[in-house]
mmCIF file of C-alpha atoms and ligand atoms in Angstrom:
data_model
loop_
_atom_site.group_PDB
_atom_site.id
_atom_site.type_symbol
_atom_site.label_atom_id
_atom_site.label_comp_id
_atom_site.label_asym_id
_atom_site.label_seq_id
_atom_site.Cartn_x
_atom_site.Cartn_y
_atom_site.Cartn_z
ATOM 1 C CA MET A 30 82.892 12.132 -218.030
ATOM 2 C CA ASN A 31 83.824 13.685 -221.378
ATOM 3 C CA LYS A 32 87.361 13.223 -222.582
ATOM 4 C CA ILE A 33 87.309 16.557 -224.442
ATOM 5 C CA ARG A 34 87.161 19.828 -222.454
ATOM 6 C CA GLY A 35 88.034 22.261 -225.232
ATOM 7 C CA VAL A 36 87.467 22.515 -228.979
ATOM 8 C CA ILE A 37 89.846 24.372 -231.291
ATOM 9 C CA PHE A 38 88.185 25.332 -234.545
ATOM 10 C CA ASP A 39 89.954 26.161 -237.762
ATOM 11 C CA LEU A 40 88.359 29.313 -239.227
ATOM 12 C CA ASP A 41 88.380 29.316 -243.032
ATOM 13 C CA GLY A 42 86.313 26.358 -244.304
ATOM 14 C CA VAL A 43 85.104 25.292 -240.827
ATOM 15 C CA ILE A 44 83.442 28.349 -239.258
ATOM 16 C CA VAL A 45 83.053 30.558 -242.312
ATOM 17 C CA SER A 46 83.008 30.024 -246.092
ATOM 18 C CA THR A 47 85.932 32.365 -246.820
ATOM 19 C CA ASP A 48 87.653 29.463 -248.632
ATOM 20 C CA GLU A 49 85.716 30.420 -251.764
ATOM 21 C CA TYR A 50 86.948 34.036 -251.483
ATOM 22 C CA HIS A 51 90.561 32.789 -251.186
ATOM 23 C CA PHE A 52 90.060 30.731 -254.344
ATOM 24 C CA GLN A 53 88.567 33.656 -256.280
ATOM 25 C CA ALA A 54 91.419 35.977 -255.237
ATOM 26 C CA TRP A 55 94.198 33.494 -256.143
ATOM 27 C CA ASN A 56 92.402 32.683 -259.399
ATOM 28 C CA LYS A 57 92.320 36.362 -260.375
ATOM 29 C CA LEU A 58 96.009 36.756 -259.588
ATOM 30 C CA ALA A 59 96.969 33.585 -261.486
ATOM 31 C CA GLU A 60 94.934 34.706 -264.511
ATOM 32 C CA THR A 61 96.702 38.076 -264.552
ATOM 33 C CA GLU A 62 100.062 36.292 -264.550
ATOM 34 C CA GLY A 63 98.977 33.641 -267.095
ATOM 35 C CA ILE A 64 99.618 30.813 -264.608
ATOM 36 C CA PRO A 65 97.324 27.737 -264.838
ATOM 37 C CA PHE A 66 95.245 27.397 -261.658
ATOM 38 C CA ASP A 67 92.076 25.435 -260.920
ATOM 39 C CA ARG A 68 90.019 24.155 -257.985
ATOM 40 C CA GLY A 69 92.179 21.028 -257.782
ATOM 41 C CA ASP A 70 95.281 23.198 -257.285
ATOM 42 C CA ASN A 71 93.330 25.269 -254.766
ATOM 43 C CA GLU A 72 92.803 22.245 -252.496
ATOM 44 C CA ARG A 73 96.526 22.278 -251.749
ATOM 45 C CA LEU A 74 96.251 25.854 -250.412
ATOM 46 C CA ARG A 75 93.795 25.042 -247.622
ATOM 47 C CA GLY A 76 95.263 25.909 -244.221
ATOM 48 C CA VAL A 77 98.599 26.929 -245.749
ATOM 49 C CA SER A 78 100.037 30.435 -245.223
ATOM 50 C CA ARG A 79 99.762 33.138 -247.881
ATOM 51 C CA MET A 80 103.418 32.987 -248.981
ATOM 52 C CA GLU A 81 103.455 29.179 -249.015
ATOM 53 C CA SER A 82 100.242 29.234 -251.069
ATOM 54 C CA LEU A 83 101.932 31.529 -253.593
ATOM 55 C CA GLU A 84 104.919 29.165 -253.846
ATOM 56 C CA ILE A 85 102.509 26.294 -254.666
ATOM 57 C CA ILE A 86 100.821 28.388 -257.388
ATOM 58 C CA LEU A 87 104.200 29.362 -258.858
ATOM 59 C CA GLU A 88 105.089 25.676 -259.371
ATOM 60 C CA LYS A 89 103.132 25.967 -262.639
ATOM 61 C CA ALA A 90 104.671 29.298 -263.721
ATOM 62 C CA THR A 91 106.807 29.337 -266.849
ATOM 63 C CA ARG A 92 109.322 31.822 -265.450
ATOM 64 C CA GLY A 93 111.036 32.515 -262.144
ATOM 65 C CA TYR A 94 109.890 35.309 -259.812
ATOM 66 C CA SER A 95 112.137 37.421 -257.559
ATOM 67 C CA GLU A 96 111.393 37.663 -253.824
ATOM 68 C CA GLU A 97 110.285 41.263 -254.399
ATOM 69 C CA GLU A 98 107.857 40.206 -257.134
ATOM 70 C CA LYS A 99 106.478 37.476 -254.863
ATOM 71 C CA LEU A 100 105.823 40.003 -252.099
ATOM 72 C CA VAL A 101 104.003 42.276 -254.561
ATOM 73 C CA MET A 102 101.875 39.328 -255.763
ATOM 74 C CA ALA A 103 101.004 38.175 -252.232
ATOM 75 C CA THR A 104 100.050 41.747 -251.301
ATOM 76 C CA ARG A 105 97.906 42.057 -254.426
ATOM 77 C CA LYS A 106 96.135 38.759 -253.637
ATOM 78 C CA ASN A 107 95.447 39.953 -250.109
ATOM 79 C CA GLU A 108 94.015 43.237 -251.424
ATOM 80 C CA ILE A 109 91.627 41.330 -253.708
ATOM 81 C CA TYR A 110 90.708 39.003 -250.826
ATOM 82 C CA ARG A 111 90.180 41.895 -248.370
ATOM 83 C CA GLU A 112 87.937 43.598 -250.916
ATOM 84 C CA SER A 113 85.714 40.487 -251.092
ATOM 85 C CA LEU A 114 85.632 40.294 -247.271
ATOM 86 C CA LYS A 115 83.633 43.544 -247.355
ATOM 87 C CA ASN A 116 80.680 41.372 -248.505
ATOM 88 C CA LEU A 117 81.010 39.061 -245.514
ATOM 89 C CA THR A 118 77.916 38.763 -243.277
ATOM 90 C CA PRO A 119 76.658 36.246 -240.688
ATOM 91 C CA SER A 120 75.094 34.350 -243.645
ATOM 92 C CA ASP A 121 78.635 33.202 -244.507
ATOM 93 C CA ILE A 122 78.793 31.158 -241.288
ATOM 94 C CA LEU A 123 78.806 27.494 -242.345
ATOM 95 C CA PRO A 124 75.911 25.060 -241.650
ATOM 96 C CA GLY A 125 75.665 23.727 -238.103
ATOM 97 C CA VAL A 126 78.230 26.124 -236.646
ATOM 98 C CA MET A 127 75.868 28.280 -234.577
ATOM 99 C CA ASP A 128 74.167 25.241 -233.002
ATOM 100 C CA VAL A 129 77.511 23.628 -232.175
ATOM 101 C CA LEU A 130 78.855 26.825 -230.581
ATOM 102 C CA GLU A 131 75.670 27.233 -228.547
ATOM 103 C CA GLY A 132 75.733 23.559 -227.503
ATOM 104 C CA PHE A 133 79.324 23.712 -226.311
ATOM 105 C CA ARG A 134 78.716 27.012 -224.530
ATOM 106 C CA SER A 135 75.829 25.508 -222.560
ATOM 107 C CA ARG A 136 78.029 22.519 -221.600
ATOM 108 C CA ASP A 137 80.944 24.774 -220.486
ATOM 109 C CA VAL A 138 83.246 23.373 -223.161
ATOM 110 C CA LYS A 139 86.044 25.870 -223.842
ATOM 111 C CA MET A 140 86.349 27.108 -227.429
ATOM 112 C CA ALA A 141 89.222 28.566 -229.461
ATOM 113 C CA ILE A 142 90.137 29.479 -233.017
ATOM 114 C CA GLY A 143 93.348 28.075 -234.523
ATOM 115 C CA SER A 144 93.799 29.667 -237.948
ATOM 116 C CA SER A 145 96.704 30.321 -240.325
ATOM 117 C CA SER A 146 95.009 33.505 -241.507
ATOM 118 C CA LYS A 147 96.297 36.990 -240.717
ATOM 119 C CA ASN A 148 92.762 38.218 -241.437
ATOM 120 C CA ALA A 149 91.070 36.135 -238.740
ATOM 121 C CA GLN A 150 90.086 38.999 -236.401
ATOM 122 C CA PRO A 151 88.320 41.146 -239.044
ATOM 123 C CA ILE A 152 86.584 38.012 -240.395
ATOM 124 C CA LEU A 153 85.258 37.079 -236.929
ATOM 125 C CA ALA A 154 84.064 40.666 -236.428
ATOM 126 C CA ALA A 155 82.326 40.751 -239.842
ATOM 127 C CA VAL A 156 80.305 37.598 -239.104
ATOM 128 C CA GLY A 157 79.492 38.686 -235.523
ATOM 129 C CA LEU A 158 81.595 36.001 -233.784
ATOM 130 C CA ASP A 159 84.264 38.236 -232.246
ATOM 131 C CA ASP A 160 83.142 37.334 -228.707
ATOM 132 C CA ALA A 161 82.373 33.657 -229.358
ATOM 133 C CA PHE A 162 85.832 32.233 -228.617
ATOM 134 C CA GLU A 163 87.832 32.404 -225.402
ATOM 135 C CA VAL A 164 91.106 32.208 -227.324
ATOM 136 C CA VAL A 165 92.024 33.210 -230.891
ATOM 137 C CA VAL A 166 95.412 32.125 -232.240
ATOM 138 C CA ASP A 167 95.933 33.114 -235.876
ATOM 139 C CA GLY A 168 98.509 33.881 -238.546
ATOM 140 C CA THR A 169 99.589 37.048 -236.725
ATOM 141 C CA HIS A 170 100.739 35.000 -233.699
ATOM 142 C CA ILE A 171 102.624 32.077 -235.218
ATOM 143 C CA GLU A 172 105.991 31.638 -236.915
ATOM 144 C CA ARG A 173 105.224 28.297 -238.555
ATOM 145 C CA SER A 174 102.054 27.568 -240.519
ATOM 146 C CA LYS A 175 100.076 24.302 -240.591
ATOM 147 C CA PRO A 176 101.054 21.410 -240.884
ATOM 148 C CA ASP A 177 103.311 22.603 -238.041
ATOM 149 C CA PRO A 178 101.405 22.071 -234.755
ATOM 150 C CA GLN A 179 102.294 25.531 -233.351
ATOM 151 C CA VAL A 180 98.880 27.172 -233.853
ATOM 152 C CA PHE A 181 97.007 24.374 -232.049
ATOM 153 C CA SER A 182 99.626 23.896 -229.307
ATOM 154 C CA MET A 183 99.424 27.628 -228.515
ATOM 155 C CA ALA A 184 95.608 27.573 -228.494
ATOM 156 C CA GLY A 185 95.534 24.516 -226.202
ATOM 157 C CA GLU A 186 98.008 26.118 -223.795
ATOM 158 C CA GLN A 187 96.032 29.366 -223.739
ATOM 159 C CA LEU A 188 92.867 27.398 -222.950
ATOM 160 C CA GLY A 189 94.783 25.831 -220.040
ATOM 161 C CA LEU A 190 94.207 22.294 -221.335
ATOM 162 C CA SER A 191 96.460 19.349 -222.157
ATOM 163 C CA PRO A 192 96.581 18.242 -225.843
ATOM 164 C CA GLY A 193 94.473 15.142 -225.108
ATOM 165 C CA GLU A 194 91.698 17.336 -223.685
ATOM 166 C CA CYS A 195 91.397 19.362 -226.924
ATOM 167 C CA LEU A 196 89.588 18.447 -230.129
ATOM 168 C CA VAL A 197 90.702 20.140 -233.350
ATOM 169 C CA VAL A 198 88.109 20.704 -236.103
ATOM 170 C CA GLU A 199 89.720 21.069 -239.554
ATOM 171 C CA ASP A 200 88.825 21.205 -243.269
ATOM 172 C CA ALA A 201 92.425 20.983 -244.552
ATOM 173 C CA ASP A 202 94.805 18.029 -244.788
ATOM 174 C CA ALA A 203 97.587 20.333 -243.538
ATOM 175 C CA GLY A 204 95.402 21.234 -240.542
ATOM 176 C CA VAL A 205 94.605 17.602 -239.732
ATOM 177 C CA ASP A 206 98.345 16.877 -239.778
ATOM 178 C CA ALA A 207 98.946 19.904 -237.522
ATOM 179 C CA GLY A 208 96.326 18.818 -234.967
ATOM 180 C CA LEU A 209 97.629 15.249 -234.849
ATOM 181 C CA ALA A 210 101.214 16.537 -234.518
ATOM 182 C CA ALA A 211 100.039 18.618 -231.515
ATOM 183 C CA GLY A 212 98.862 15.361 -229.924
ATOM 184 C CA MET A 213 95.169 16.264 -230.291
ATOM 185 C CA PRO A 214 92.314 14.201 -231.724
ATOM 186 C CA VAL A 215 91.009 15.743 -234.952
ATOM 187 C CA LEU A 216 87.540 15.968 -236.456
ATOM 188 C CA ALA A 217 87.939 16.280 -240.238
ATOM 189 C CA VAL A 218 85.135 18.046 -242.104
ATOM 190 C CA GLY A 219 84.550 18.884 -245.755
ATOM 191 C CA ALA A 220 87.644 18.568 -247.934
ATOM 192 C CA ALA A 221 89.670 16.926 -245.132
ATOM 193 C CA THR A 222 87.370 13.899 -244.821
ATOM 194 C CA GLY A 223 89.666 12.102 -247.277
ATOM 195 C CA HIS A 224 92.516 12.249 -244.738
ATOM 196 C CA SER A 225 93.179 8.716 -243.509
ATOM 197 C CA GLY A 226 94.610 9.799 -240.121
ATOM 198 C CA ALA A 227 91.661 11.889 -238.891
ATOM 199 C CA THR A 228 90.247 10.682 -235.563
ATOM 200 C CA ILE A 229 86.625 11.283 -236.609
ATOM 201 C CA LYS A 230 84.965 12.628 -239.757
ATOM 202 C CA ALA A 231 81.776 14.456 -240.730
ATOM 203 C CA SER A 232 80.716 16.081 -243.986
ATOM 204 C CA ASP A 233 79.925 19.246 -241.995
ATOM 205 C CA LEU A 234 78.914 20.270 -238.473
ATOM 206 C CA THR A 235 75.265 19.315 -239.023
ATOM 207 C CA ALA A 236 76.343 15.683 -239.522
ATOM 208 C CA ILE A 237 77.782 14.965 -236.058
ATOM 209 C CA THR A 238 76.488 15.194 -232.479
ATOM 210 C CA LEU A 239 78.085 17.075 -229.600
ATOM 211 C CA ASP A 240 78.556 13.766 -227.758
ATOM 212 C CA GLU A 241 80.432 12.259 -230.703
ATOM 213 C CA MET A 242 82.743 15.278 -230.715
ATOM 214 C CA LEU A 243 83.321 15.188 -226.958
ATOM 215 C CA ASN A 244 84.145 11.467 -226.914
ATOM 216 C CA PRO A 245 85.996 11.028 -230.226
ATOM 217 C CA ALA A 246 87.685 7.717 -229.331
ATOM 218 C CA CYS A 247 84.308 6.057 -228.648
ATOM 219 C CA SER A 248 82.628 6.954 -231.964
HETATM 220 P P1 B16 B 101 95.629 34.986 -245.035
HETATM 221 P P2 B16 B 101 92.587 28.651 -241.921
HETATM 222 C C1 B16 B 101 93.989 29.731 -243.941
HETATM 223 O O1 B16 B 101 92.972 29.841 -242.968
HETATM 224 C C2 B16 B 101 93.379 29.451 -245.302
HETATM 225 O O2 B16 B 101 92.766 28.164 -245.308
HETATM 226 C C3 B16 B 101 94.442 29.481 -246.372
HETATM 227 O O3 B16 B 101 93.862 29.274 -247.646
HETATM 228 C C4 B16 B 101 95.139 30.858 -246.324
HETATM 229 O O4 B16 B 101 96.191 30.925 -247.280
HETATM 230 C C5 B16 B 101 95.707 31.092 -244.921
HETATM 231 O O5 B16 B 101 94.655 31.002 -243.956
HETATM 232 C C6 B16 B 101 96.351 32.454 -244.782
HETATM 233 O O6 B16 B 101 95.348 33.419 -244.924
HETATM 234 O O7 B16 B 101 96.144 35.258 -246.401
HETATM 235 O O8 B16 B 101 94.271 35.601 -244.758
HETATM 236 O O9 B16 B 101 96.632 35.334 -243.954
HETATM 237 O O10 B16 B 101 91.959 27.567 -242.747
HETATM 238 O O11 B16 B 101 93.868 28.219 -241.233
HETATM 239 O O12 B16 B 101 91.604 29.327 -240.994
HETATM 240 MG MG1 MG B 102 90.582 25.863 -243.067
#
């Protein structure tokens, strides 16, 4: 009997490679403002809301910014990001994802998205996965962003499962913290594999079996 009856996937960096588009958009904005920003800084933005990401970038700014200026900057970044999303196709789905979704579907494992992004619905539509998940909880539904557990707790409740029956799949340290805080085991992939608290780890979804995911305590 599998321990896990539902899997809650993060979106950006787990299902689809939009993390690179986020980086490019923040990089453009930072350049315009003359604020130092590199891929190392970008790692801290994974899974974090848009406004919180901006605050992290502004740590390296040489002047203060008013709340109004911050709103303008966040809006500008989102415009740049939304422009790049126009190029999104099913080829942006990350390796192993389609096989994992198909495998869970055939085993009647429930599936949800738990994302901080307010752009999750258009992204899912652009890559042809708008019908792939029973539940989608995203940045438009939550008040508190990862590492707060709200997004995963809501997704688990909407799936009708207890926290211990859900597995979270995350690429961000903040997301791993959020899943653990929700009382759920967490599979860390990609950039999050350095997180010492993750329940299980895999470089990506080609590097782990369905059985390992469904029985995370045994692997
Ligand atoms: P948006 P996830 C997160 O998505 C991204 O990892 C993070 O970089 C971004 O700032 C956040 O969504 C908000 O995105 O600006 O589109 O609302 O990883 O939680 O799926
Ligand atoms: Mg992510």
